[in-house]
Each structure stands twice: as structure tokens, then as C-alpha cells.
Amino acid sequence: MKIYMNGKLVPESRAKVSVFDHGLLYGDGVFEGIRAYHGRVFKLDEHIARLFRSAQAIDLKMPLTKAGLAQAVVRTCQANGIWDGYIRLIVTRGLGNLGLNPYTCKTPQVIIIAGGIQLYAEKLYATGLDVITVGTLRNHTEAINPRIKSLNYLNNILAKIEAMNAGCMECIMLNPQGFVAEASGDNIFVVRGDTLLTPPSWCGALEGITRQTVMELAPEQGLQARAEVLTRYDLYTADEVFLTGTAAEIIAVVKADRRIIGSGRPGPVTRRLERVFREHARSSGTPIG
Ligand code: PMP
């Protein structure tokens, strides 16, 4: 595998970062997870726009333009013969000293890895996920704002640990006010009749690209979609619940806190959206060429 590092494609064995990189020392940096479907990069501009917003929010100066970065992603896919795959785009603060001061780091490191995708097992799409709401709260919006897709995922990892230790693959995180935020690595939707509801970003949700795509696809399916403040009540009383994310796409949640949601099986709206999303993803995007 060839890895893009600061303008060069290097063999995997030579793709190394310094122990003085603040990405490693402090989780100081930002990233994106992007999919390639059938020789095209899905929503590349949207991912790059979010990466730039994340970088701006942490006062990290991007060393490339948006167009330059898009080109670098495509070039990395080409170099690795990617047709269907997963791309990890990482920008670290770069090399500094052992102090916190980010301004000792002169050059951000841009790394792009284009490889295979680690998905949920196909069986889980057929059965749906069993989740719990966890005690670990989503970061306060005035701590690490959850709209920033930063390299510091410890908040999400602590939540994931709680879920795994309770025998669940995923969890639902609440925000400090007790409102539903999202899952540890995916956004959440509640289906009520023909309406899709998802927490607004101020409740602690990442502005997910898959979430946005689902909201755009909803009207042509006769569904209304909007952001709304949700509590656990809304999960327990929903007709259907599903998660969205680049890796997972759309996956049903059939149990929350041991309570059965709806029929206890992936519902018709979730199944339809799964299909529509997959068709859409496979027929759009930036050609790898
Ligand atoms: N929330 C979190 C915390 C995430 O890490 C992700 C991405 N894996 C998402 C939501 C989903 O975002 P997207 O659809 O852009 O992948």
C-alpha cells in the first residue's frame, strides 16, 4: 500500500510519524473517513469542507487548498488501485516539543490512507443493532465541540468501552443536558410515521455527511426529515431507529436499553433508505479515473 504523506506517496513501511507529533502526543489534529464506491469518491467536497471547518475551529492552518487536497485524495486512490474502499484523511498539528503549545508546531502533517473497509457484519444489517445509552456524556459544546472531527476520540472510546462491556456493539450518547446526541461513531435518526428526526448539531451531533445525504434523499421517498431535540423517550417510543455513517451507511437499531423498538426488526423505512442510499452512493461522486 502507498500512503500519501505531505505531498509524496511512500510505501507503507516508510509511512512513519514522529513521536513529537502533537497528533500523537495530544490528539491534536483533525480527520475524515471517506468512502469510494465503484471508482468514485463519495461526497469528497463535503468531506473536505468539513475537514477545513474542523481545522479552522482548532486554529490549524491547512497547508493545502481544498482543490489541492481533493486532488491528493484522488491521486492516493489511483496509486492504490482503489475501486471500492475507505479513505482516511488525517491532518496533525505536526512536530513540536513536549509542551502543549500548538504554536511550537510549524508544519501540519497531511496523511492519506486509501484501503479496504471494515464494515459491520452483513448479519447485523438483517437483525439490527442492540444498543445501550451510556453514562459517558458527549463532550460539552464548549469543551471539544462535537462538530469538530478531531483526532481526540477518547470521549467516544470511553462510551464504546461501556457498550462493549455491556455486550453491545454500539451505544447512544446523551449530551450534558440529557438530550440524545449520537452514537459513538455514527449519527442517529428516529422514525415517527413518515417523519425522520435527528438531533441538531448543537445537541452534540457531528454534522454527518451520511446524515445530510439521508435528509436530502427523504423528500423523494415521501418522508419529511428535520433536526429536533430528542430524549430517550423518543428512542423508546419510535417506530424505527437507525444509525448513519460513512462506514456503516444506514443500519437499524432494534433494541435500546433492553427495550424493543417498534417491531424489534429493521423496519420498512430503514430498509428502504438503506437501499436508496446504496443506489445513490454507487452512482455519484468524484471519478478516480
Ligand atoms: N458521529 C461521529 C462521532 C463520527 O465519528 C461519525 C463518522 N464516523 C459520524 C457521526 C458519521 O459521520 P459521516 O456520515 O460523515 O461519516
CSV table of C-alpha atoms and ligand atoms in Angstrom, one decimal:
chain,number,residue,atom,x,y,z
A,1,MET,CA,0.0,0.0,0.0
A,2,LYS,CA,1.2,3.5,-0.8
A,3,ILE,CA,0.5,6.2,1.7
A,4,TYR,CA,0.3,9.9,1.0
A,5,MET,CA,2.5,11.9,3.3
A,6,ASN,CA,2.9,15.6,2.8
A,7,GLY,CA,2.9,15.6,-1.0
A,8,LYS,CA,4.6,12.2,-1.5
A,9,LEU,CA,3.4,8.7,-2.0
A,10,VAL,CA,5.5,6.4,0.1
A,11,PRO,CA,5.5,2.7,0.8
A,12,GLU,CA,3.6,1.7,3.9
A,13,SER,CA,6.8,0.6,5.6
A,14,ARG,CA,8.2,4.1,5.3
A,15,ALA,CA,5.0,5.9,6.3
A,16,LYS,CA,6.0,6.9,9.8
A,17,VAL,CA,5.2,9.9,12.1
A,18,SER,CA,7.5,11.4,14.7
A,19,VAL,CA,6.9,10.7,18.4
A,20,PHE,CA,7.0,14.5,18.7
A,21,ASP,CA,3.9,14.9,16.5
A,22,HIS,CA,1.2,16.6,18.6
A,23,GLY,CA,-1.3,14.4,16.8
A,24,LEU,CA,0.2,11.5,18.8
A,25,LEU,CA,1.1,13.4,21.9
A,26,TYR,CA,-2.2,15.2,22.4
A,27,GLY,CA,-4.7,14.0,19.8
A,28,ASP,CA,-4.2,17.5,18.3
A,29,GLY,CA,-5.4,17.3,14.7
A,30,VAL,CA,-8.4,16.6,12.5
A,31,PHE,CA,-9.5,13.8,10.2
A,32,GLU,CA,-12.1,12.5,7.8
A,33,GLY,CA,-13.3,9.0,6.9
A,34,ILE,CA,-14.4,8.8,3.2
A,35,ARG,CA,-15.8,6.1,1.0
A,36,ALA,CA,-15.1,5.2,-2.6
A,37,TYR,CA,-17.8,3.4,-4.5
A,38,HIS,CA,-17.4,2.0,-7.9
A,39,GLY,CA,-14.4,4.1,-8.8
A,40,ARG,CA,-15.8,7.4,-7.4
A,41,VAL,CA,-15.1,9.2,-4.2
A,42,PHE,CA,-18.4,9.8,-2.4
A,43,LYS,CA,-19.1,13.4,-1.3
A,44,LEU,CA,-15.4,14.4,-1.5
A,45,ASP,CA,-16.1,18.1,-1.5
A,46,GLU,CA,-18.4,17.8,1.5
A,47,HIS,CA,-15.7,15.9,3.5
A,48,ILE,CA,-13.0,18.3,2.6
A,49,ALA,CA,-15.3,21.3,3.6
A,50,ARG,CA,-15.9,19.6,7.0
A,51,LEU,CA,-12.2,19.0,7.4
A,52,PHE,CA,-11.4,22.6,6.8
A,53,ARG,CA,-14.1,23.7,9.3
A,54,SER,CA,-12.6,21.3,11.9
A,55,ALA,CA,-9.2,22.7,11.2
A,56,GLN,CA,-10.3,26.3,11.5
A,57,ALA,CA,-12.1,25.5,14.7
A,58,ILE,CA,-8.8,24.3,16.3
A,59,ASP,CA,-6.8,27.1,14.7
A,60,LEU,CA,-4.8,24.8,12.4
A,61,LYS,CA,-3.7,26.3,9.1
A,62,MET,CA,-4.3,23.8,6.3
A,63,PRO,CA,-1.1,23.5,4.3
A,64,LEU,CA,-3.1,22.8,1.1
A,65,THR,CA,-6.1,24.3,-0.7
A,66,LYS,CA,-9.4,22.4,-0.8
A,67,ALA,CA,-8.8,21.6,-4.5
A,68,GLY,CA,-5.2,20.5,-3.8
A,69,LEU,CA,-6.4,18.2,-1.0
A,70,ALA,CA,-9.1,16.8,-3.2
A,71,GLN,CA,-6.5,16.1,-5.9
A,72,ALA,CA,-4.3,14.4,-3.3
A,73,VAL,CA,-7.1,12.1,-2.2
A,74,VAL,CA,-7.8,11.1,-5.8
A,75,ARG,CA,-4.1,10.6,-6.5
A,76,THR,CA,-3.8,8.3,-3.4
A,77,CYS,CA,-6.8,6.2,-4.6
A,78,GLN,CA,-5.2,5.9,-8.1
A,79,ALA,CA,-1.9,4.9,-6.6
A,80,ASN,CA,-3.6,2.1,-4.7
A,81,GLY,CA,-5.9,0.9,-7.4
A,82,ILE,CA,-9.0,1.8,-5.3
A,83,TRP,CA,-12.4,1.0,-6.8
A,84,ASP,CA,-14.4,0.4,-3.6
A,85,GLY,CA,-12.7,1.4,-0.4
A,86,TYR,CA,-12.2,3.6,2.6
A,87,ILE,CA,-10.0,6.6,2.7
A,88,ARG,CA,-8.7,8.1,5.9
A,89,LEU,CA,-7.6,11.7,5.6
A,90,ILE,CA,-5.6,13.0,8.6
A,91,VAL,CA,-4.1,16.4,9.4
A,92,THR,CA,-2.0,16.5,12.5
A,93,ARG,CA,-0.6,19.6,14.2
A,94,GLY,CA,2.8,18.4,13.3
A,95,LEU,CA,6.2,18.2,15.1
A,96,GLY,CA,6.6,20.3,18.2
A,97,ASN,CA,8.1,20.0,21.7
A,98,LEU,CA,6.7,18.2,24.7
A,99,GLY,CA,4.7,21.2,25.8
A,100,LEU,CA,1.1,21.8,24.9
A,101,ASN,CA,1.7,24.9,22.9
A,102,PRO,CA,0.5,24.1,19.4
A,103,TYR,CA,2.3,27.1,18.0
A,104,THR,CA,5.7,25.3,18.5
A,105,CYS,CA,4.5,23.0,15.7
A,106,LYS,CA,5.4,24.7,12.4
A,107,THR,CA,4.1,22.3,9.8
A,108,PRO,CA,0.9,20.3,9.9
A,109,GLN,CA,1.3,16.7,8.6
A,110,VAL,CA,-1.1,15.6,5.9
A,111,ILE,CA,-1.6,11.9,5.6
A,112,ILE,CA,-4.0,9.9,3.4
A,113,ILE,CA,-4.5,6.2,3.7
A,114,ALA,CA,-6.7,4.5,1.0
A,115,GLY,CA,-7.5,0.9,1.6
A,116,GLY,CA,-10.2,-1.6,2.4
A,117,ILE,CA,-13.3,-1.0,4.5
A,118,GLN,CA,-14.1,-2.6,7.9
A,119,LEU,CA,-17.8,-3.0,7.9
A,120,TYR,CA,-20.4,-4.2,10.4
A,121,ALA,CA,-21.1,-7.9,9.7
A,122,GLU,CA,-23.9,-8.3,7.0
A,123,LYS,CA,-25.9,-10.2,9.6
A,124,LEU,CA,-26.2,-7.1,11.7
A,125,TYR,CA,-28.0,-5.2,8.9
A,126,ALA,CA,-30.5,-8.1,8.7
A,127,THR,CA,-31.1,-8.3,12.5
A,128,GLY,CA,-30.4,-4.7,13.6
A,129,LEU,CA,-28.3,-3.4,16.4
A,130,ASP,CA,-28.9,-3.7,20.2
A,131,VAL,CA,-27.6,-0.6,21.9
A,132,ILE,CA,-27.5,1.0,25.3
A,133,THR,CA,-27.4,4.6,26.4
A,134,VAL,CA,-24.1,5.1,28.3
A,135,GLY,CA,-23.1,7.1,31.3
A,136,THR,CA,-20.2,8.8,29.3
A,137,LEU,CA,-21.7,12.0,28.1
A,138,ARG,CA,-20.9,13.6,24.7
A,139,ASN,CA,-18.4,16.4,25.1
A,140,HIS,CA,-20.0,19.8,26.1
A,141,THR,CA,-20.2,22.1,23.1
A,142,GLU,CA,-17.9,24.5,24.9
A,143,ALA,CA,-15.3,21.7,25.7
A,144,ILE,CA,-14.3,19.9,22.5
A,145,ASN,CA,-17.2,20.8,20.3
A,146,PRO,CA,-18.6,17.6,18.8
A,147,ARG,CA,-18.9,19.3,15.5
A,148,ILE,CA,-15.1,19.2,15.3
A,149,LYS,CA,-13.9,15.8,13.9
A,150,SER,CA,-10.7,15.9,15.9
A,151,LEU,CA,-8.1,13.2,16.4
A,152,ASN,CA,-9.1,13.1,20.1
A,153,TYR,CA,-11.8,10.4,20.2
A,154,LEU,CA,-11.3,9.4,23.8
A,155,ASN,CA,-14.8,10.6,24.7
A,156,ASN,CA,-16.3,8.2,22.1
A,157,ILE,CA,-13.9,5.4,23.0
A,158,LEU,CA,-14.9,5.6,26.7
A,159,ALA,CA,-18.5,5.3,25.5
A,160,LYS,CA,-17.7,2.4,23.3
A,161,ILE,CA,-16.0,0.6,26.2
A,162,GLU,CA,-19.1,0.9,28.2
A,163,ALA,CA,-21.2,-0.5,25.4
A,164,MET,CA,-18.8,-3.4,24.6
A,165,ASN,CA,-18.6,-4.3,28.3
A,166,ALA,CA,-22.4,-4.4,28.4
A,167,GLY,CA,-22.4,-6.8,25.4
A,168,CYS,CA,-23.4,-4.2,22.8
A,169,MET,CA,-21.6,-3.1,19.6
A,170,GLU,CA,-22.8,0.4,19.8
A,171,CYS,CA,-24.1,3.0,22.2
A,172,ILE,CA,-26.2,6.1,22.3
A,173,MET,CA,-24.6,9.1,23.9
A,174,LEU,CA,-26.5,11.8,25.6
A,175,ASN,CA,-25.3,15.4,25.9
A,176,PRO,CA,-24.7,17.2,29.3
A,177,GLN,CA,-28.4,18.3,29.2
A,178,GLY,CA,-29.6,14.7,28.8
A,179,PHE,CA,-30.6,15.1,25.2
A,180,VAL,CA,-29.8,12.4,22.7
A,181,ALA,CA,-26.6,13.3,20.8
A,182,GLU,CA,-25.4,10.4,18.6
A,183,ALA,CA,-23.8,7.0,18.7
A,184,SER,CA,-20.0,6.6,19.3
A,185,GLY,CA,-19.2,6.8,15.6
A,186,ASP,CA,-22.5,7.4,13.8
A,187,ASN,CA,-25.4,9.8,13.8
A,188,ILE,CA,-28.9,8.7,14.9
A,189,PHE,CA,-32.3,9.0,13.4
A,190,VAL,CA,-35.7,8.3,14.9
A,191,VAL,CA,-38.6,7.4,12.6
A,192,ARG,CA,-42.1,8.5,13.6
A,193,GLY,CA,-44.7,7.8,11.0
A,194,ASP,CA,-43.4,9.4,7.8
A,195,THR,CA,-41.0,11.7,9.7
A,196,LEU,CA,-37.3,11.3,10.3
A,197,LEU,CA,-35.9,13.2,13.3
A,198,THR,CA,-32.2,13.6,14.1
A,199,PRO,CA,-30.6,15.7,16.9
A,200,PRO,CA,-29.4,19.1,15.8
A,201,SER,CA,-25.6,19.6,15.9
A,202,TRP,CA,-25.9,21.9,19.0
A,203,CYS,CA,-27.1,18.8,20.9
A,204,GLY,CA,-23.7,17.2,20.4
A,205,ALA,CA,-24.0,15.6,16.9
A,206,LEU,CA,-21.3,15.6,14.3
A,207,GLU,CA,-22.7,17.2,11.0
A,208,GLY,CA,-22.5,13.8,9.4
A,209,ILE,CA,-22.2,13.5,5.6
A,210,THR,CA,-24.4,10.4,5.6
A,211,ARG,CA,-26.9,12.2,7.9
A,212,GLN,CA,-27.1,15.1,5.4
A,213,THR,CA,-27.5,12.7,2.5
A,214,VAL,CA,-30.4,10.9,4.2
A,215,MET,CA,-32.1,14.2,4.8
A,216,GLU,CA,-31.7,15.1,1.2
A,217,LEU,CA,-33.0,11.8,-0.1
A,218,ALA,CA,-36.0,11.7,2.3
A,219,PRO,CA,-38.5,14.0,0.4
A,220,GLU,CA,-38.3,11.9,-2.8
A,221,GLN,CA,-39.3,9.0,-0.6
A,222,GLY,CA,-42.3,10.8,0.7
A,223,LEU,CA,-40.6,11.4,4.1
A,224,GLN,CA,-40.1,14.6,6.0
A,225,ALA,CA,-36.7,15.0,7.7
A,226,ARG,CA,-35.7,17.5,10.3
A,227,ALA,CA,-33.4,18.2,13.2
A,228,GLU,CA,-35.2,18.1,16.5
A,229,VAL,CA,-34.2,17.8,20.2
A,230,LEU,CA,-34.6,14.2,21.2
A,231,THR,CA,-34.7,12.4,24.6
A,232,ARG,CA,-34.6,8.7,25.4
A,233,TYR,CA,-38.4,8.8,25.4
A,234,ASP,CA,-38.2,9.4,21.6
A,235,LEU,CA,-36.0,6.3,21.2
A,236,TYR,CA,-38.2,4.0,23.3
A,237,THR,CA,-41.4,5.2,21.6
A,238,ALA,CA,-40.1,5.4,18.0
A,239,ASP,CA,-41.5,3.3,15.1
A,240,GLU,CA,-37.9,2.7,14.0
A,241,VAL,CA,-34.4,3.9,14.9
A,242,PHE,CA,-31.3,3.8,12.6
A,243,LEU,CA,-27.7,5.0,12.6
A,244,THR,CA,-25.9,6.6,9.7
A,245,GLY,CA,-22.2,6.9,9.0
A,246,THR,CA,-19.7,6.7,6.2
A,247,ALA,CA,-18.6,3.1,7.1
A,248,ALA,CA,-21.9,1.8,8.4
A,249,GLU,CA,-24.1,3.6,5.8
A,250,ILE,CA,-27.5,3.0,7.3
A,251,ILE,CA,-28.1,0.4,10.0
A,252,ALA,CA,-31.2,-0.3,12.1
A,253,VAL,CA,-31.3,-0.2,15.9
A,254,VAL,CA,-33.9,-2.6,17.2
A,255,LYS,CA,-33.2,-2.5,20.9
A,256,ALA,CA,-32.2,0.3,23.2
A,257,ASP,CA,-31.5,-0.3,26.9
A,258,ARG,CA,-33.0,-3.8,26.5
A,259,ARG,CA,-36.3,-2.3,25.3
A,260,ILE,CA,-37.6,-3.4,21.9
A,261,ILE,CA,-38.0,-0.6,19.4
A,262,GLY,CA,-41.0,-0.9,17.1
A,263,SER,CA,-41.4,-4.4,15.8
A,264,GLY,CA,-38.0,-5.5,17.1
A,265,ARG,CA,-36.8,-5.9,13.5
A,266,PRO,CA,-35.3,-3.5,10.9
A,267,GLY,CA,-38.4,-1.5,9.8
A,268,PRO,CA,-39.7,-0.7,6.3
A,269,VAL,CA,-38.5,2.9,6.3
A,270,THR,CA,-34.9,1.9,7.4
A,271,ARG,CA,-34.8,-0.9,4.8
A,272,ARG,CA,-36.0,1.4,2.0
A,273,LEU,CA,-33.5,4.1,3.0
A,274,GLU,CA,-30.6,1.6,3.1
A,275,ARG,CA,-31.5,0.6,-0.5
A,276,VAL,CA,-31.9,4.1,-1.8
A,277,PHE,CA,-28.7,5.3,-0.1
A,278,ARG,CA,-26.7,2.5,-1.6
A,279,GLU,CA,-28.1,3.2,-5.0
A,280,HIS,CA,-27.3,6.9,-4.7
A,281,ALA,CA,-23.8,6.3,-3.3
A,282,ARG,CA,-22.9,3.9,-6.1
A,283,SER,CA,-24.0,6.4,-8.8
A,284,SER,CA,-22.4,9.6,-7.7
A,285,GLY,CA,-19.1,11.1,-6.7
A,286,THR,CA,-15.7,12.3,-7.9
A,287,PRO,CA,-14.3,9.9,-10.5
A,288,ILE,CA,-10.9,8.3,-9.5
A,289,GLY,CA,-10.2,7.9,-13.2
B,1,PMP,N1,-20.6,10.8,14.5
B,1,PMP,C1,-19.3,10.5,14.8
B,1,PMP,C2,-18.8,10.7,16.2
B,1,PMP,C3,-18.5,10.0,13.8
B,1,PMP,O1,-17.2,9.7,14.1
B,1,PMP,C4,-19.0,9.9,12.5
B,1,PMP,C5,-18.1,9.4,11.4
B,1,PMP,N2,-17.7,8.0,11.6
B,1,PMP,C6,-20.3,10.2,12.3
B,1,PMP,C7,-21.1,10.7,13.3
B,1,PMP,C8,-21.0,10.0,10.9
B,1,PMP,O2,-20.5,10.9,10.0
B,1,PMP,P1,-20.4,10.6,8.5
B,1,PMP,O3,-21.7,10.3,8.0
B,1,PMP,O4,-19.8,11.9,7.9
B,1,PMP,O5,-19.4,9.5,8.3
